[in-house]
Amino acid sequence: MRGDRGFPVRTRFAAGPVVALMAVSALFLCPHAVPAQAQDEAAPTQAPPLAAPTSVTLRDAPDDRGGAVDVSWTLSADDTDGRVTSYTVYRSTSPDTGFVMAGTVAKGIGRFGDGGLPDRTPLYYKVAATDGATESLSPVAGPVMASPQWFYRGRLIVMIASLLFIFAVVGFVRAAKAGKDLFIRRLAGLDHMDDAVGRATEMGKPILFITGLSTISDVATIAGINILGEVAKKTAEYNTRLIVPCADPIVMAVEQEVVKQAYAKVGRPDGYSEDDVFYLTRSQFAYVAGVNGIMVRQRPATILYMGMFYAESLVMAETGSAIGAIQIAGTDAVTQLPFFITTCDYTLIGEELYAASAYLSREPVLLGGLKGQDAAKAAIGLFVVLGAITATLTALGVMPVDFIARIFANS
Amino acid sequence: MGLLEKFLQIDRRWIFLAIAIAVVVPFFLPMGLPVVVTKPVRDLYNAVDAIPPNSEPLFISVDYAPSTIPELDPMTLAVLRHAFSKDIRVVALTLDPAGYGLAERALESVAREYGKERNKDYVYLGFQPGIAAVVLGMGTDIKGVFPEDAYGTPLSEIPMMDGIRNYDQIPLLITMASSGVIEAWVIYAHQPYGARIGAGVTAVMATDYYPFLDTGQLVGLLGGMRGAAEYEELIKHPDAGVRGMDSQSVIHVLIIVLIVLGNIAYFGSKKRSQEAKEPAA
Amino acid sequence: MRRQFPLFLCFIAGVFMAVQYFIPHPSVQVWYERILDWLQTLLAFAFLIGTVSLVRLHYHKIRHKASDRGYSFVLFAGLALMLAFGFTNRSPGSRFDHMFQYVQVPIEGTMFSLLAFYIASAAFRAFRARTVEATLLLAAASVVMLGRVPIGDLIHRSIPWAANWILNVPNMASKRGIMIGVGLGMMATALKIMLGIERAWMGGTD
């Protein structure tokens, strides 16, 4: 850990009258150590001085915004026998004077991160092993200078993987734009969306659309809003009421615009009612209470859950089941999937929700993006299998080095 | 309609009544079932225990709403009791507006138990909106995100917060969460800054975070009331977590019984209707 | 222009936020921190938008004498009361604190407790061993339910072991698979938003 602590250094000497003069001379010569001879003569039972830490190594902390230095050292020889209680690190801008305490670490730890330092300023360090009463100092090491870096080397693998992924997605999008036919398997939940909307229209009851409790920055919410746009077009065509209670004000603003545009697109702008796409509350179970109240009073024929859900999912879905509504759910919240599967007629699992906008619109560009994802997933699957094989072979001693693990070691 | 069919169509309110009895009765007739501690809980306990007394503080982020008090309050109180009993300083904050009162209440009640003083032994930073923004901001400058504590005292005037700049000075941060806030702590605090993160979650969410335990992104995990009971067992201070284990045990057994009975009734009724369709010999 | 400018802003902001992740230099990070400050400010204002929408909706319900307008009166009363108490005094022991501790907390706890009842009725109604996979699922669910409570330890010590194995091995493997897929889906959607392919967030599908 880096940081200044500012704790005062404490030292204590205990000596009888015979030793006092020798101890004073020792103090004058060497302020932080008691000579072994003086120790033996004065108090035969006094322990020998602590062994100092050695090989103090300094380096500018890598992959940071500057102001930090990493100090490491070889532990004191007395560390293992329990005499050393901690190490104190001292810092100065000069090799001879002006040392201040930079921090302390517990015994057994041979490194310290110092932070809050000025950049490009030569710094010197020394490390003391202490037993609480005495200190034993290493030689001074330095100079070292803290400086900022322009690139996180530890994230190189992430950057390469991200670029490859982007190329895959863009490549498939271009292929789709060029007219290549891209296959997507059937998604039952989305296929039955038309039937669900039709059912509500026939029964003269509204459709309730819930995009979950998360914010607009959640991809599941965006996926839900995409589906809302498609459903709103259908409800506009069939003149079926669409109720959309929202748990986030920004999501509400986006959903109002999406539904309004959908109604305008099919030539029914007068059919849109802003009061039907409204903010309910941010609070999880207050939202559930509100939605359940709408279900019990308005008795929608169709309920669609598309987005991010938490523990409230079962309370809503069970109430929907109790009023006899047809329910279609889609979420990437794996903990809520079992609840939706037991209570809803159809469920979209995980990324099937993200595929919805491509699936429903059949736009080549969106389909291309989906295939790019699949390509990336295949690549990851390949690395998982390879990694499992190399890890197993390395553990069995067949392979000397697990090169797959090494590639990802510092990312 | 046969008995099996009637049983299958039973009004769900009878089931609700059975559940209510299963929850309430063990509170009056405690069974004292033993609680076995699991590794994720022990790991979190050890991580808290390793913090030296009266030095860099333990951070606790109370990121849950009142609805999850029964599961998350007991674990928050248990961790606070552990910290204060060992003179570990505590800084509490919340990323959920509904968690503001809960954090304050938990902190003050346990502080009173152990005679701890505000701004000397613990600090309450309060709430800031914008989860990712707050977590990321704390990685550079905590005082930039929380310039004052929850009561208006500038952090620069609180001696306990001297030298606490960012995650480098935080030995451990535990988030008690009922939402996906934990991912924010892992993605925006652990990954870029190497912050040590522990978590307490509801039982339903706990399985979501086992992968994080395995990779070391979380140092430990408390899952639901069981997690709270295990932590109370470790600190030898049984409370709501341990008390709730009896009810939870009875309910789990009841649900298994309902599933079995439901399946017996379903298959029995299906067999009967198949037999009724077969022509008589 | 109305549609191009937000797309342009989105692209620039998205690219910057992606690129800054790889550059620790303070000259880049200082802009990143400024963006975070703006984000916090925007999110605080979002609460205002939501409240205005809520008040508008319920005002219309009262004005047009909707059948459920009684709830709207309750909402306005609660809103006014909490605002008044909150502006006066929010310290522990204040009326605001009491309303939170003794009204909101028990109500939310009550709603959450409905889960216990609903899971029992859902389990009774829907958990059927119709197929081999469903039977395996039920068996695993029973082992995990027993293993996660002390009664499982009492019945046999292998039950908690089996429950932990189910949670740590097959459960974690499947969760990891789904999480990888979800993560890639998030990246792809973010990429599509940045490149202007996905435009639902702007309120339109074209």
CSV table of C-alpha atoms in Angstrom, one decimal, chain A:
chain,number,residue,atom,x,y,z
A,1,MET,CA,0.0,0.0,0.0
A,2,ARG,CA,1.2,3.5,-0.8
A,3,GLY,CA,0.8,6.4,1.5
A,4,ASP,CA,2.3,8.6,4.1
A,5,ARG,CA,1.6,7.8,7.6
A,6,GLY,CA,3.5,10.4,9.7
A,7,PHE,CA,3.9,8.1,12.7
A,8,PRO,CA,6.9,9.2,14.9
A,9,VAL,CA,9.9,6.8,15.2
A,10,ARG,CA,10.4,5.6,18.8
A,11,THR,CA,13.6,4.2,20.2
A,12,ARG,CA,14.4,3.2,23.7
A,13,PHE,CA,17.7,2.4,25.4
A,14,ALA,CA,18.1,0.7,28.7
A,15,ALA,CA,21.6,0.7,30.3
A,16,GLY,CA,23.2,0.6,33.7
A,17,PRO,CA,25.8,3.2,35.0
A,18,VAL,CA,28.8,1.1,33.8
A,19,VAL,CA,27.4,0.9,30.3
A,20,ALA,CA,26.1,4.5,30.1
A,21,LEU,CA,29.4,6.0,28.9
A,22,MET,CA,29.9,3.3,26.3
A,23,ALA,CA,26.3,3.6,25.3
A,24,VAL,CA,26.7,7.4,24.9
A,25,SER,CA,29.8,6.8,22.7
A,26,ALA,CA,27.9,4.3,20.6
A,27,LEU,CA,25.0,6.8,20.3
A,28,PHE,CA,27.4,9.5,19.1
A,29,LEU,CA,29.0,7.1,16.5
A,30,CYS,CA,25.9,5.2,15.3
A,31,PRO,CA,22.5,6.6,16.4
A,32,HIS,CA,20.4,3.6,15.4
A,33,ALA,CA,22.3,0.7,16.6
A,34,VAL,CA,23.9,-0.5,19.9
A,35,PRO,CA,27.4,-2.1,19.4
A,36,ALA,CA,27.6,-5.8,20.1
A,37,GLN,CA,30.6,-5.4,22.5
A,38,ALA,CA,28.7,-2.8,24.7
A,39,GLN,CA,25.7,-5.0,24.7
A,40,ASP,CA,27.8,-8.0,25.9
A,41,GLU,CA,29.6,-6.2,28.7
A,42,ALA,CA,26.6,-4.3,30.0
A,43,ALA,CA,23.9,-6.9,29.8
A,44,PRO,CA,25.1,-10.4,28.8
A,45,THR,CA,21.4,-11.4,28.2
A,46,GLN,CA,20.8,-8.6,25.6
A,47,ALA,CA,20.1,-9.9,22.1
A,48,PRO,CA,22.4,-9.1,19.2
A,49,PRO,CA,21.4,-6.2,17.0
A,50,LEU,CA,18.8,-6.9,14.4
A,51,ALA,CA,20.0,-7.9,10.9
A,52,ALA,CA,19.2,-5.1,8.5
A,53,PRO,CA,17.2,-5.6,5.3
A,54,THR,CA,19.4,-5.8,2.2
A,55,SER,CA,19.2,-5.3,-1.6
A,56,VAL,CA,16.8,-2.4,-1.5
A,57,THR,CA,15.5,-2.0,-5.1
A,58,LEU,CA,13.6,1.0,-6.4
A,59,ARG,CA,11.5,1.5,-9.5
A,60,ASP,CA,9.0,3.9,-10.8
A,61,ALA,CA,5.5,2.3,-10.3
A,62,PRO,CA,4.5,1.0,-13.7
A,63,ASP,CA,1.3,1.7,-15.6
A,64,ASP,CA,0.2,4.6,-13.4
A,65,ARG,CA,-0.5,8.4,-13.7
A,66,GLY,CA,2.8,9.2,-11.9
A,67,GLY,CA,3.7,10.1,-8.3
A,68,ALA,CA,4.4,6.6,-7.2
A,69,VAL,CA,7.5,4.5,-6.6
A,70,ASP,CA,7.8,0.7,-5.7
A,71,VAL,CA,10.3,-0.1,-3.0
A,72,SER,CA,11.3,-3.8,-2.5
A,73,TRP,CA,14.0,-5.4,-0.4
A,74,THR,CA,15.3,-8.7,0.8
A,75,LEU,CA,13.9,-9.5,4.3
A,76,SER,CA,16.0,-9.2,7.4
A,77,ALA,CA,17.7,-12.5,8.4
A,78,ASP,CA,15.9,-12.1,11.7
A,79,ASP,CA,12.5,-11.9,10.1
A,80,THR,CA,11.8,-15.7,10.2
A,81,ASP,CA,12.8,-16.1,13.9
A,82,GLY,CA,10.2,-13.6,15.0
A,83,ARG,CA,12.5,-10.8,16.2
A,84,VAL,CA,11.4,-8.4,13.5
A,85,THR,CA,7.9,-6.9,14.0
A,86,SER,CA,7.7,-4.5,11.1
A,87,TYR,CA,9.7,-2.6,8.5
A,88,THR,CA,9.9,1.2,8.3
A,89,VAL,CA,10.6,2.9,4.9
A,90,TYR,CA,12.3,6.3,4.9
A,91,ARG,CA,12.5,8.7,2.0
A,92,SER,CA,14.5,11.7,1.2
A,93,THR,CA,15.4,13.9,-1.8
A,94,SER,CA,19.1,13.7,-0.7
A,95,PRO,CA,21.1,10.6,-0.1
A,96,ASP,CA,22.6,11.9,3.1
A,97,THR,CA,20.1,13.8,5.1
A,98,GLY,CA,16.4,14.8,5.4
A,99,PHE,CA,14.9,11.3,5.6
A,100,VAL,CA,11.3,11.2,6.6
A,101,MET,CA,9.1,8.2,7.3
A,102,ALA,CA,7.2,7.1,4.2
A,103,GLY,CA,5.3,4.2,5.8
A,104,THR,CA,5.5,0.9,7.5
A,105,VAL,CA,4.7,-2.7,6.6
A,106,ALA,CA,4.3,-5.8,8.7
A,107,LYS,CA,7.0,-8.4,9.0
A,108,GLY,CA,7.3,-10.9,6.2
A,109,ILE,CA,6.5,-8.3,3.6
A,110,GLY,CA,9.4,-7.1,1.4
A,111,ARG,CA,7.7,-4.4,-0.6
A,112,PHE,CA,6.1,-1.0,-0.2
A,113,GLY,CA,4.3,1.3,-2.6
A,114,ASP,CA,5.0,5.0,-1.9
A,115,GLY,CA,2.6,7.5,-3.4
A,116,GLY,CA,1.7,11.2,-3.6
A,117,LEU,CA,5.2,12.0,-4.8
A,118,PRO,CA,6.4,14.8,-7.1
A,119,ASP,CA,7.1,13.5,-10.6
A,120,ARG,CA,10.7,13.6,-12.1
A,121,THR,CA,12.3,14.4,-8.7
A,122,PRO,CA,15.2,12.2,-7.6
A,123,LEU,CA,14.3,10.3,-4.4
A,124,TYR,CA,16.4,8.1,-2.1
A,125,TYR,CA,15.1,5.4,0.2
A,126,LYS,CA,16.3,3.2,3.1
A,127,VAL,CA,14.5,0.5,4.9
A,128,ALA,CA,14.7,-0.3,8.6
A,129,ALA,CA,13.9,-3.6,10.3
A,130,THR,CA,12.4,-2.9,13.7
A,131,ASP,CA,11.5,-5.0,16.7
A,132,GLY,CA,9.6,-2.2,18.4
A,133,ALA,CA,12.6,-1.0,20.4
A,134,THR,CA,15.5,-0.8,18.0
A,135,GLU,CA,15.9,-0.3,14.3
A,136,SER,CA,18.4,-1.7,11.8
A,137,LEU,CA,18.8,0.3,8.6
A,138,SER,CA,19.7,-0.8,5.1
A,139,PRO,CA,22.1,1.1,3.0
A,140,VAL,CA,20.6,4.0,1.1
A,141,ALA,CA,19.3,3.2,-2.4
A,142,GLY,CA,18.5,5.6,-5.2
A,143,PRO,CA,18.0,7.8,-7.0
A,144,VAL,CA,14.6,6.9,-8.5
A,145,MET,CA,12.1,9.2,-10.1
A,146,ALA,CA,8.3,8.8,-10.3
A,147,SER,CA,6.8,9.5,-13.7
A,148,PRO,CA,3.5,9.0,-15.5
A,149,GLN,CA,3.1,6.4,-18.3
A,150,TRP,CA,1.2,6.7,-21.5
A,151,PHE,CA,0.0,3.1,-21.7
A,152,TYR,CA,-1.2,0.4,-19.3
A,153,ARG,CA,1.0,-2.5,-20.4
A,154,GLY,CA,-0.9,-4.8,-18.1
A,155,ARG,CA,-4.0,-4.2,-20.3
A,156,LEU,CA,-2.4,-5.0,-23.6
A,157,ILE,CA,-4.3,-8.3,-23.9
A,158,VAL,CA,-7.6,-6.6,-23.2
A,159,MET,CA,-6.8,-4.1,-26.0
A,160,ILE,CA,-5.9,-6.8,-28.5
A,161,ALA,CA,-9.0,-8.8,-27.6
A,162,SER,CA,-11.2,-5.7,-27.9
A,163,LEU,CA,-9.7,-4.8,-31.3
A,164,LEU,CA,-10.2,-8.3,-32.6
A,165,PHE,CA,-13.8,-8.2,-31.3
A,166,ILE,CA,-14.5,-4.8,-33.0
A,167,PHE,CA,-13.0,-6.1,-36.3
A,168,ALA,CA,-15.2,-9.2,-36.1
A,169,VAL,CA,-18.4,-7.2,-35.5
A,170,VAL,CA,-17.6,-4.6,-38.1
A,171,GLY,CA,-16.6,-7.4,-40.6
A,172,PHE,CA,-19.9,-9.2,-40.2
A,173,VAL,CA,-21.9,-5.9,-40.4
A,174,ARG,CA,-20.2,-5.1,-43.7
A,175,ALA,CA,-20.9,-8.7,-44.9
A,176,ALA,CA,-24.5,-8.2,-43.9
A,177,LYS,CA,-24.7,-4.9,-45.7
A,178,ALA,CA,-23.3,-6.5,-48.8
A,179,GLY,CA,-26.3,-8.8,-48.8
A,180,LYS,CA,-24.9,-12.0,-47.3
A,181,ASP,CA,-27.6,-14.2,-45.7
A,182,LEU,CA,-27.0,-14.6,-42.0
A,183,PHE,CA,-28.8,-17.4,-40.1
A,184,ILE,CA,-30.3,-16.9,-36.6
A,185,ARG,CA,-32.0,-19.7,-34.8
A,186,ARG,CA,-35.7,-19.4,-33.7
A,187,LEU,CA,-36.5,-17.6,-30.5
A,188,ALA,CA,-39.9,-18.8,-29.3
A,189,GLY,CA,-40.5,-15.9,-27.0
A,190,LEU,CA,-40.1,-13.4,-29.8
A,191,ASP,CA,-42.1,-15.5,-32.3
A,192,HIS,CA,-45.1,-15.4,-30.0
A,193,MET,CA,-44.9,-11.6,-29.5
A,194,ASP,CA,-47.5,-11.1,-32.3
A,195,ASP,CA,-49.9,-13.7,-30.7
A,196,ALA,CA,-49.5,-12.0,-27.3
A,197,VAL,CA,-50.4,-8.6,-28.7
A,198,GLY,CA,-53.2,-10.1,-30.8
A,199,ARG,CA,-54.7,-11.7,-27.6
A,200,ALA,CA,-54.8,-8.4,-25.8
A,201,THR,CA,-56.5,-6.7,-28.8
A,202,GLU,CA,-59.2,-9.4,-29.0
A,203,MET,CA,-59.9,-9.3,-25.3
A,204,GLY,CA,-60.0,-5.4,-25.4
A,205,LYS,CA,-57.5,-5.3,-22.5
A,206,PRO,CA,-54.2,-3.4,-22.3
A,207,ILE,CA,-50.6,-4.7,-22.6
A,208,LEU,CA,-48.3,-4.1,-19.7
A,209,PHE,CA,-44.6,-3.6,-20.7
A,210,ILE,CA,-42.0,-3.6,-18.0
A,211,THR,CA,-38.3,-2.8,-18.9
A,212,GLY,CA,-36.9,-3.6,-15.5
A,213,LEU,CA,-35.4,-1.6,-12.7
A,214,SER,CA,-32.0,-0.7,-14.1
A,215,THR,CA,-30.8,2.5,-15.7
A,216,ILE,CA,-30.3,3.5,-19.3
A,217,SER,CA,-26.6,2.6,-19.1
A,218,ASP,CA,-27.6,-1.1,-18.6
A,219,VAL,CA,-27.5,-3.0,-21.9
A,220,ALA,CA,-30.5,-5.1,-20.8
A,221,THR,CA,-32.6,-1.9,-20.5
A,222,ILE,CA,-31.5,-0.8,-24.0
A,223,ALA,CA,-32.4,-4.2,-25.3
A,224,GLY,CA,-35.8,-3.9,-23.6
A,225,ILE,CA,-36.4,-0.5,-25.1
A,226,ASN,CA,-35.6,-1.9,-28.6
A,227,ILE,CA,-38.4,-4.5,-28.1
A,228,LEU,CA,-40.7,-1.8,-26.7
A,229,GLY,CA,-40.3,0.1,-30.0
A,230,GLU,CA,-41.4,-3.0,-32.0
A,231,VAL,CA,-44.3,-3.8,-29.7
A,232,ALA,CA,-45.4,-0.1,-29.7
A,233,LYS,CA,-45.7,-0.2,-33.5
A,234,LYS,CA,-48.0,-3.2,-33.2
A,235,THR,CA,-50.2,-1.7,-30.5
A,236,ALA,CA,-50.4,1.5,-32.5
A,237,GLU,CA,-51.6,-0.6,-35.5
A,238,TYR,CA,-54.2,-2.6,-33.5
A,239,ASN,CA,-55.2,0.4,-31.3
A,240,THR,CA,-54.4,-1.6,-28.2
A,241,ARG,CA,-53.5,0.3,-25.0
A,242,LEU,CA,-49.9,0.0,-24.0
A,243,ILE,CA,-48.9,0.8,-20.4
A,244,VAL,CA,-45.3,1.3,-19.5
A,245,PRO,CA,-44.4,2.0,-15.9
A,246,CYS,CA,-40.8,3.1,-15.5
A,247,ALA,CA,-38.4,2.8,-12.6
A,248,ASP,CA,-35.9,5.4,-13.8
A,249,PRO,CA,-36.6,9.0,-14.9
A,250,ILE,CA,-34.1,8.9,-17.8
A,251,VAL,CA,-35.4,5.6,-19.0
A,252,MET,CA,-38.9,7.0,-18.8
A,253,ALA,CA,-37.9,10.0,-21.0
A,254,VAL,CA,-36.3,7.6,-23.6
A,255,GLU,CA,-39.3,5.2,-23.6
A,256,GLN,CA,-41.8,8.1,-24.0
A,257,GLU,CA,-39.9,9.2,-27.1
A,258,VAL,CA,-39.6,5.6,-28.4
A,259,VAL,CA,-43.3,4.9,-28.1
A,260,LYS,CA,-44.3,8.3,-29.5
A,261,GLN,CA,-42.0,7.7,-32.5
A,262,ALA,CA,-43.5,4.2,-33.0
A,263,TYR,CA,-47.0,5.6,-33.0
A,264,ALA,CA,-46.0,8.3,-35.5
A,265,LYS,CA,-44.3,5.9,-37.8
A,266,VAL,CA,-47.5,3.8,-38.3
A,267,GLY,CA,-49.5,7.0,-38.8
A,268,ARG,CA,-51.3,6.9,-35.4
A,269,PRO,CA,-49.7,9.9,-33.5
A,270,ASP,CA,-53.0,10.6,-31.8
A,271,GLY,CA,-53.1,7.2,-30.3
A,272,TYR,CA,-50.1,7.9,-28.1
A,273,SER,CA,-50.8,9.0,-24.5
A,274,GLU,CA,-47.9,10.3,-22.4
A,275,ASP,CA,-49.8,9.3,-19.3
A,276,ASP,CA,-49.4,5.6,-20.3
A,277,VAL,CA,-45.6,5.8,-20.2
A,278,PHE,CA,-44.9,7.2,-16.8
A,279,TYR,CA,-42.4,7.2,-13.9
A,280,LEU,CA,-43.4,5.1,-10.9
A,281,THR,CA,-40.6,5.0,-8.4
A,282,ARG,CA,-36.9,4.1,-8.1
A,283,SER,CA,-37.5,2.0,-5.0
A,284,GLN,CA,-37.5,-1.7,-5.8
A,285,PHE,CA,-40.5,-3.0,-3.9
A,286,ALA,CA,-42.5,0.2,-4.1
A,287,TYR,CA,-42.2,-0.3,-7.9
A,288,VAL,CA,-43.4,-3.9,-7.5
A,289,ALA,CA,-46.4,-2.7,-5.4
A,290,GLY,CA,-47.2,-0.2,-8.0
A,291,VAL,CA,-47.0,-2.7,-10.9
A,292,ASN,CA,-49.0,-5.3,-9.0
A,293,GLY,CA,-51.6,-2.6,-8.4
A,294,ILE,CA,-51.8,-1.9,-12.1
A,295,MET,CA,-52.1,-5.6,-12.9
A,296,VAL,CA,-54.9,-6.2,-10.4
A,297,ARG,CA,-56.8,-3.1,-11.4
A,298,GLN,CA,-56.2,-2.8,-15.1
A,299,ARG,CA,-56.0,-6.6,-15.7
A,300,PRO,CA,-53.8,-6.6,-18.7
A,301,ALA,CA,-54.1,-9.6,-21.1
A,302,THR,CA,-50.4,-9.6,-21.9
A,303,ILE,CA,-47.4,-8.8,-19.8
A,304,LEU,CA,-44.0,-8.4,-21.2
A,305,TYR,CA,-40.9,-8.3,-18.9
A,306,MET,CA,-37.8,-7.2,-20.9
A,307,GLY,CA,-34.8,-5.9,-19.1
A,308,MET,CA,-32.9,-6.2,-15.8
A,309,PHE,CA,-34.7,-7.6,-12.9
A,310,TYR,CA,-33.8,-8.4,-9.3
A,311,ALA,CA,-35.7,-10.1,-6.5
A,312,GLU,CA,-39.0,-8.5,-7.4
A,313,SER,CA,-39.4,-10.5,-10.6
A,314,LEU,CA,-41.2,-13.4,-9.0
A,315,VAL,CA,-43.7,-11.2,-7.1
A,316,MET,CA,-44.6,-9.5,-10.4
A,317,ALA,CA,-44.7,-12.6,-12.5
A,318,GLU,CA,-46.8,-14.6,-9.9
A,319,THR,CA,-49.3,-11.8,-9.7
A,320,GLY,CA,-49.4,-11.7,-13.5
A,321,SER,CA,-50.0,-15.5,-13.5
A,322,ALA,CA,-52.8,-15.1,-10.9
A,323,ILE,CA,-54.7,-12.7,-13.2
A,324,GLY,CA,-54.4,-15.1,-16.1
A,325,ALA,CA,-52.3,-12.9,-18.4
A,326,ILE,CA,-50.0,-14.3,-21.0
A,327,GLN,CA,-46.4,-13.5,-20.0
A,328,ILE,CA,-43.2,-13.3,-22.0
A,329,ALA,CA,-40.0,-12.5,-20.2
A,330,GLY,CA,-36.4,-11.7,-21.2
A,331,THR,CA,-33.6,-10.9,-18.9
A,332,ASP,CA,-29.8,-11.3,-18.6
A,333,ALA,CA,-30.2,-11.6,-14.8
A,334,VAL,CA,-29.4,-15.2,-14.3
A,335,THR,CA,-30.7,-15.3,-10.8
A,336,GLN,CA,-34.2,-14.3,-11.9
A,337,LEU,CA,-34.4,-16.6,-14.9
A,338,PRO,CA,-35.7,-19.6,-12.9
A,339,PHE,CA,-38.5,-17.5,-11.5
A,340,PHE,CA,-39.5,-16.3,-15.0
A,341,ILE,CA,-39.3,-19.8,-16.5
A,342,THR,CA,-41.6,-21.2,-13.9
A,343,THR,CA,-44.2,-18.4,-14.1
A,344,CYS,CA,-44.1,-17.1,-17.7
A,345,ASP,CA,-45.2,-18.7,-20.9
A,346,TYR,CA,-42.0,-17.9,-22.8
A,347,THR,CA,-38.6,-16.7,-21.6
A,348,LEU,CA,-35.6,-15.2,-23.4
A,349,ILE,CA,-32.4,-16.2,-21.7
A,350,GLY,CA,-29.3,-14.0,-21.4
A,351,GLU,CA,-28.2,-12.7,-24.8
A,352,GLU,CA,-31.4,-13.8,-26.5
A,353,LEU,CA,-32.7,-10.6,-25.1
A,354,TYR,CA,-29.9,-8.6,-26.8
A,355,ALA,CA,-30.6,-10.5,-30.1
A,356,ALA,CA,-34.2,-9.3,-29.9
A,357,SER,CA,-33.8,-6.0,-31.8
A,358,ALA,CA,-31.9,-7.8,-34.6
A,359,TYR,CA,-34.4,-10.7,-34.6
A,360,LEU,CA,-37.5,-8.6,-34.7
A,361,SER,CA,-36.4,-6.0,-37.2
A,362,ARG,CA,-34.3,-8.4,-39.3
A,363,GLU,CA,-32.1,-5.4,-40.2
A,364,PRO,CA,-28.9,-6.8,-41.8
A,365,VAL,CA,-26.7,-4.4,-39.8
A,366,LEU,CA,-28.0,-5.6,-36.5
A,367,LEU,CA,-27.9,-9.3,-37.6
A,368,GLY,CA,-24.2,-8.7,-38.6
A,369,GLY,CA,-23.4,-7.4,-35.1
A,370,LEU,CA,-25.0,-10.6,-33.6
A,371,LYS,CA,-22.9,-12.9,-35.8
A,372,GLY,CA,-19.7,-10.9,-34.8
A,373,GLN,CA,-20.6,-11.7,-31.1
A,374,ASP,CA,-20.9,-15.3,-32.0
A,375,ALA,CA,-17.5,-15.3,-33.6
A,376,ALA,CA,-16.0,-13.8,-30.5
A,377,LYS,CA,-17.7,-16.3,-28.3
A,378,ALA,CA,-16.4,-19.1,-30.4
A,379,ALA,CA,-12.8,-17.7,-30.0
A,380,ILE,CA,-13.3,-17.5,-26.2
A,381,GLY,CA,-14.6,-21.0,-26.1
A,382,LEU,CA,-11.5,-22.2,-28.0
A,383,PHE,CA,-9.2,-20.4,-25.6
A,384,VAL,CA,-11.1,-21.9,-22.6
A,385,VAL,CA,-10.7,-25.5,-24.0
A,386,LEU,CA,-7.0,-24.8,-24.9
A,387,GLY,CA,-6.4,-23.3,-21.5
A,388,ALA,CA,-8.0,-26.3,-19.7
A,389,ILE,CA,-5.8,-28.7,-21.7
A,390,THR,CA,-2.6,-26.7,-21.1
A,391,ALA,CA,-3.3,-26.3,-17.4
A,392,THR,CA,-4.0,-30.0,-17.1
A,393,LEU,CA,-0.8,-31.0,-19.0
A,394,THR,CA,1.3,-28.5,-16.9
A,395,ALA,CA,-0.1,-29.9,-13.7
A,396,LEU,CA,0.7,-33.4,-14.8
A,397,GLY,CA,4.3,-32.3,-15.7
A,398,VAL,CA,3.9,-33.1,-19.4
A,399,MET,CA,4.2,-29.5,-20.4
A,400,PRO,CA,6.9,-27.4,-18.7
A,401,VAL,CA,5.1,-24.0,-19.0
A,402,ASP,CA,1.4,-23.2,-19.3
A,403,PHE,CA,1.8,-20.7,-22.2
A,404,ILE,CA,-1.9,-19.9,-22.3
A,405,ALA,CA,-2.0,-18.9,-18.6
A,406,ARG,CA,1.2,-16.9,-19.2
A,407,ILE,CA,-0.4,-14.9,-22.0
A,408,PHE,CA,-3.2,-13.8,-19.7
A,409,ALA,CA,-1.2,-13.7,-16.5
A,410,ASN,CA,-0.7,-10.0,-16.1
A,411,SER,CA,-4.0,-8.8,-17.7
